[in-house]
């Protein structure tokens, strides 16, 4: 009689009851949220297309950067000022790094713009939030480009 008072003795019966109830209860059809429609034209469509293209390009650029800088020829142990100077002596590497910088900045800014538009509803606050975002990102992009283009060992 004492074993019937233990919860483990009732576990198979309770699990079976839940299984029968789950099968017996009519299924509920919940409304499925629809994904936002793809923009048809204008700035929103260009932004939508840019996010897709830049995401794919960044995937390859960043993976290439990771392999070259962290896995090949000794990995991060060989990366120092001399390595960077030799690498950036070739204009192609500067273009590669600038492309990665510009695409990453643009991709991040457009994503952050989307978040701000979703959550800031007052026009004045939205204006200042977007102005701050664009100003800071423009300054950071300019500083990154300045380093890439004017670096001298």
PDB file of C-alpha atoms in Angstrom:
ATOM      1  CA  UNK A   1       0.000   0.000   0.000  1.00  0.00           C
ATOM      2  CA  UNK A   2       2.875   2.391   0.747  1.00  0.00           C
ATOM      3  CA  UNK A   3       4.194   2.089  -2.795  1.00  0.00           C
ATOM      4  CA  UNK A   4       0.945   3.486  -4.223  1.00  0.00           C
ATOM      5  CA  UNK A   5       1.515   6.744  -2.368  1.00  0.00           C
ATOM      6  CA  UNK A   6       4.804   7.377  -4.141  1.00  0.00           C
ATOM      7  CA  UNK A   7       4.609   9.685  -7.167  1.00  0.00           C
ATOM      8  CA  UNK A   8       6.754   7.348  -9.242  1.00  0.00           C
ATOM      9  CA  UNK A   9       4.094   4.655  -8.985  1.00  0.00           C
ATOM     10  CA  UNK A  10       1.557   6.977 -10.611  1.00  0.00           C
ATOM     11  CA  UNK A  11       3.877   8.352 -13.280  1.00  0.00           C
ATOM     12  CA  UNK A  12       3.049   5.778 -16.025  1.00  0.00           C
ATOM     13  CA  UNK A  13      -0.686   6.244 -15.493  1.00  0.00           C
ATOM     14  CA  UNK A  14      -0.443  10.046 -15.557  1.00  0.00           C
ATOM     15  CA  UNK A  15       1.743   9.984 -18.669  1.00  0.00           C
ATOM     16  CA  UNK A  16      -0.745   7.669 -20.390  1.00  0.00           C
ATOM     17  CA  UNK A  17      -3.636   9.954 -19.458  1.00  0.00           C
ATOM     18  CA  UNK A  18      -1.818  12.952 -20.931  1.00  0.00           C
ATOM     19  CA  UNK A  19      -1.056  11.010 -24.100  1.00  0.00           C
ATOM     20  CA  UNK A  20      -4.710   9.993 -24.529  1.00  0.00           C
ATOM     21  CA  UNK A  21      -5.871  13.551 -23.836  1.00  0.00           C
ATOM     22  CA  UNK A  22      -3.417  14.963 -26.341  1.00  0.00           C
ATOM     23  CA  UNK A  23      -4.694  12.648 -29.057  1.00  0.00           C
ATOM     24  CA  UNK A  24      -8.357  13.104 -28.134  1.00  0.00           C
ATOM     25  CA  UNK A  25      -8.465  16.896 -27.904  1.00  0.00           C
ATOM     26  CA  UNK A  26      -9.433  18.508 -31.197  1.00  0.00           C
ATOM     27  CA  UNK A  27      -6.534  20.356 -32.698  1.00  0.00           C
ATOM     28  CA  UNK A  28      -6.502  24.106 -32.446  1.00  0.00           C
ATOM     29  CA  UNK A  29      -5.705  26.106 -35.520  1.00  0.00           C
ATOM     30  CA  UNK A  30      -3.844  29.183 -34.448  1.00  0.00           C
ATOM     31  CA  UNK A  31      -3.348  32.030 -36.867  1.00  0.00           C
ATOM     32  CA  UNK A  32       0.155  31.920 -38.293  1.00  0.00           C
ATOM     33  CA  UNK A  33       1.969  35.223 -38.353  1.00  0.00           C
ATOM     34  CA  UNK A  34       2.722  36.276 -41.886  1.00  0.00           C
ATOM     35  CA  UNK A  35       6.223  37.449 -42.692  1.00  0.00           C
ATOM     36  CA  UNK A  36       6.431  41.033 -43.823  1.00  0.00           C
ATOM     37  CA  UNK A  37       5.980  41.391 -47.533  1.00  0.00           C
ATOM     38  CA  UNK A  38       8.990  42.174 -49.673  1.00  0.00           C
ATOM     39  CA  UNK A  39       8.989  45.875 -50.527  1.00  0.00           C
ATOM     40  CA  UNK A  40       7.999  46.603 -54.119  1.00  0.00           C
ATOM     41  CA  UNK A  41      10.063  49.683 -54.911  1.00  0.00           C
ATOM     42  CA  UNK A  42      11.898  52.723 -53.663  1.00  0.00           C
ATOM     43  CA  UNK A  43      14.370  53.026 -50.820  1.00  0.00           C
ATOM     44  CA  UNK A  44      12.873  50.162 -48.838  1.00  0.00           C
ATOM     45  CA  UNK A  45      13.334  47.740 -51.734  1.00  0.00           C
ATOM     46  CA  UNK A  46      16.912  48.905 -52.272  1.00  0.00           C
ATOM     47  CA  UNK A  47      17.605  48.407 -48.563  1.00  0.00           C
ATOM     48  CA  UNK A  48      15.972  44.969 -48.644  1.00  0.00           C
ATOM     49  CA  UNK A  49      18.099  43.963 -51.639  1.00  0.00           C
ATOM     50  CA  UNK A  50      21.259  45.473 -50.104  1.00  0.00           C
ATOM     51  CA  UNK A  51      20.806  43.448 -46.919  1.00  0.00           C
ATOM     52  CA  UNK A  52      20.600  40.204 -48.889  1.00  0.00           C
ATOM     53  CA  UNK A  53      23.530  40.938 -51.196  1.00  0.00           C
ATOM     54  CA  UNK A  54      25.753  42.417 -48.477  1.00  0.00           C
ATOM     55  CA  UNK A  55      25.003  39.499 -46.166  1.00  0.00           C
ATOM     56  CA  UNK A  56      26.164  36.979 -48.765  1.00  0.00           C
ATOM     57  CA  UNK A  57      29.249  39.021 -49.684  1.00  0.00           C
ATOM     58  CA  UNK A  58      30.137  39.538 -46.028  1.00  0.00           C
ATOM     59  CA  UNK A  59      29.878  35.817 -45.392  1.00  0.00           C
ATOM     60  CA  UNK A  60      32.641  35.132 -47.914  1.00  0.00           C
ATOM     61  CA  UNK A  61      34.732  38.205 -47.065  1.00  0.00           C
ATOM     62  CA  UNK A  62      34.705  37.548 -43.322  1.00  0.00           C
ATOM     63  CA  UNK A  63      35.340  33.815 -43.683  1.00  0.00           C
ATOM     64  CA  UNK A  64      38.226  34.579 -46.045  1.00  0.00           C
ATOM     65  CA  UNK A  65      39.597  37.112 -43.574  1.00  0.00           C
ATOM     66  CA  UNK A  66      39.285  34.586 -40.743  1.00  0.00           C
ATOM     67  CA  UNK A  67      41.079  31.837 -42.658  1.00  0.00           C
ATOM     68  CA  UNK A  68      43.882  34.130 -43.855  1.00  0.00           C
ATOM     69  CA  UNK A  69      44.466  35.911 -40.553  1.00  0.00           C
ATOM     70  CA  UNK A  70      43.795  33.141 -38.031  1.00  0.00           C
ATOM     71  CA  UNK A  71      44.382  29.756 -39.640  1.00  0.00           C
ATOM     72  CA  UNK A  72      47.002  30.000 -42.406  1.00  0.00           C
ATOM     73  CA  UNK A  73      50.784  30.086 -41.924  1.00  0.00           C
ATOM     74  CA  UNK A  74      50.958  30.108 -38.149  1.00  0.00           C
ATOM     75  CA  UNK A  75      47.689  31.860 -37.409  1.00  0.00           C
ATOM     76  CA  UNK A  76      47.507  34.883 -35.154  1.00  0.00           C
ATOM     77  CA  UNK A  77      51.064  34.443 -33.900  1.00  0.00           C
ATOM     78  CA  UNK A  78      52.409  35.917 -37.144  1.00  0.00           C
ATOM     79  CA  UNK A  79      50.114  38.968 -37.144  1.00  0.00           C
ATOM     80  CA  UNK A  80      52.030  42.074 -36.099  1.00  0.00           C
ATOM     81  CA  UNK A  81      52.759  45.536 -37.493  1.00  0.00           C
ATOM     82  CA  UNK A  82      55.215  44.135 -40.037  1.00  0.00           C
ATOM     83  CA  UNK A  83      52.656  41.624 -41.309  1.00  0.00           C
ATOM     84  CA  UNK A  84      50.014  44.342 -41.674  1.00  0.00           C
ATOM     85  CA  UNK A  85      52.487  46.650 -43.434  1.00  0.00           C
ATOM     86  CA  UNK A  86      53.420  43.899 -45.911  1.00  0.00           C
ATOM     87  CA  UNK A  87      49.796  43.002 -46.484  1.00  0.00           C
ATOM     88  CA  UNK A  88      48.658  46.583 -47.007  1.00  0.00           C
ATOM     89  CA  UNK A  89      51.565  47.286 -49.355  1.00  0.00           C
ATOM     90  CA  UNK A  90      49.363  45.495 -51.892  1.00  0.00           C
ATOM     91  CA  UNK A  91      46.476  47.769 -52.931  1.00  0.00           C
ATOM     92  CA  UNK A  92      44.236  44.721 -53.450  1.00  0.00           C
ATOM     93  CA  UNK A  93      44.282  43.911 -49.732  1.00  0.00           C
ATOM     94  CA  UNK A  94      43.316  47.474 -48.913  1.00  0.00           C
ATOM     95  CA  UNK A  95      40.371  47.209 -51.312  1.00  0.00           C
ATOM     96  CA  UNK A  96      39.408  43.850 -49.735  1.00  0.00           C
ATOM     97  CA  UNK A  97      39.497  45.308 -46.224  1.00  0.00           C
ATOM     98  CA  UNK A  98      37.683  48.498 -47.264  1.00  0.00           C
ATOM     99  CA  UNK A  99      34.960  46.454 -48.968  1.00  0.00           C
ATOM    100  CA  UNK A 100      34.550  44.396 -45.811  1.00  0.00           C
ATOM    101  CA  UNK A 101      34.438  47.570 -43.690  1.00  0.00           C
ATOM    102  CA  UNK A 102      31.937  49.383 -45.927  1.00  0.00           C
ATOM    103  CA  UNK A 103      29.622  46.393 -46.347  1.00  0.00           C
ATOM    104  CA  UNK A 104      29.681  45.575 -42.628  1.00  0.00           C
ATOM    105  CA  UNK A 105      28.988  49.198 -41.704  1.00  0.00           C
ATOM    106  CA  UNK A 106      26.181  49.528 -44.240  1.00  0.00           C
ATOM    107  CA  UNK A 107      24.647  46.194 -43.252  1.00  0.00           C
ATOM    108  CA  UNK A 108      24.748  47.068 -39.559  1.00  0.00           C
ATOM    109  CA  UNK A 109      23.408  50.591 -40.070  1.00  0.00           C
ATOM    110  CA  UNK A 110      20.482  49.408 -42.184  1.00  0.00           C
ATOM    111  CA  UNK A 111      19.656  46.736 -39.603  1.00  0.00           C
ATOM    112  CA  UNK A 112      19.844  49.247 -36.754  1.00  0.00           C
ATOM    113  CA  UNK A 113      17.707  51.658 -38.786  1.00  0.00           C
ATOM    114  CA  UNK A 114      15.061  48.948 -39.060  1.00  0.00           C
ATOM    115  CA  UNK A 115      15.120  48.387 -35.292  1.00  0.00           C
ATOM    116  CA  UNK A 116      14.844  52.120 -34.599  1.00  0.00           C
ATOM    117  CA  UNK A 117      11.922  52.490 -37.019  1.00  0.00           C
ATOM    118  CA  UNK A 118      10.170  49.565 -35.320  1.00  0.00           C
ATOM    119  CA  UNK A 119      10.549  50.860 -31.773  1.00  0.00           C
ATOM    120  CA  UNK A 120      10.667  54.663 -31.929  1.00  0.00           C
ATOM    121  CA  UNK A 121       7.298  56.087 -32.907  1.00  0.00           C
ATOM    122  CA  UNK A 122       7.518  59.783 -32.103  1.00  0.00           C
ATOM    123  CA  UNK A 123       8.723  61.653 -35.205  1.00  0.00           C
ATOM    124  CA  UNK A 124      11.121  63.940 -33.327  1.00  0.00           C
ATOM    125  CA  UNK A 125      12.789  61.105 -31.414  1.00  0.00           C
ATOM    126  CA  UNK A 126      12.948  59.011 -34.572  1.00  0.00           C
ATOM    127  CA  UNK A 127      14.608  61.876 -36.450  1.00  0.00           C
ATOM    128  CA  UNK A 128      17.278  62.371 -33.784  1.00  0.00           C
ATOM    129  CA  UNK A 129      17.889  58.648 -33.356  1.00  0.00           C
ATOM    130  CA  UNK A 130      18.409  58.199 -37.100  1.00  0.00           C
ATOM    131  CA  UNK A 131      20.517  61.364 -37.345  1.00  0.00           C
ATOM    132  CA  UNK A 132      22.742  60.088 -34.523  1.00  0.00           C
ATOM    133  CA  UNK A 133      23.017  56.659 -36.137  1.00  0.00           C
ATOM    134  CA  UNK A 134      23.946  58.070 -39.540  1.00  0.00           C
ATOM    135  CA  UNK A 135      26.398  60.590 -38.086  1.00  0.00           C
ATOM    136  CA  UNK A 136      28.230  58.082 -35.888  1.00  0.00           C
ATOM    137  CA  UNK A 137      28.373  55.462 -38.612  1.00  0.00           C
ATOM    138  CA  UNK A 138      29.606  58.018 -41.150  1.00  0.00           C
ATOM    139  CA  UNK A 139      32.366  59.159 -38.789  1.00  0.00           C
ATOM    140  CA  UNK A 140      33.415  55.565 -38.051  1.00  0.00           C
ATOM    141  CA  UNK A 141      33.414  54.647 -41.740  1.00  0.00           C
ATOM    142  CA  UNK A 142      35.481  57.736 -42.560  1.00  0.00           C
ATOM    143  CA  UNK A 143      38.002  56.934 -39.809  1.00  0.00           C
ATOM    144  CA  UNK A 144      38.286  53.326 -40.976  1.00  0.00           C
ATOM    145  CA  UNK A 145      38.763  54.426 -44.578  1.00  0.00           C
ATOM    146  CA  UNK A 146      41.339  56.995 -43.477  1.00  0.00           C
ATOM    147  CA  UNK A 147      43.381  54.307 -41.729  1.00  0.00           C
ATOM    148  CA  UNK A 148      43.104  51.956 -44.698  1.00  0.00           C
ATOM    149  CA  UNK A 149      44.088  54.545 -47.280  1.00  0.00           C
ATOM    150  CA  UNK A 150      46.775  56.496 -45.424  1.00  0.00           C
ATOM    151  CA  UNK A 151      48.519  53.747 -43.439  1.00  0.00           C
ATOM    152  CA  UNK A 152      52.304  53.988 -43.712  1.00  0.00           C
ATOM    153  CA  UNK A 153      54.591  51.618 -41.794  1.00  0.00           C
TER     154      UNK A 153
END
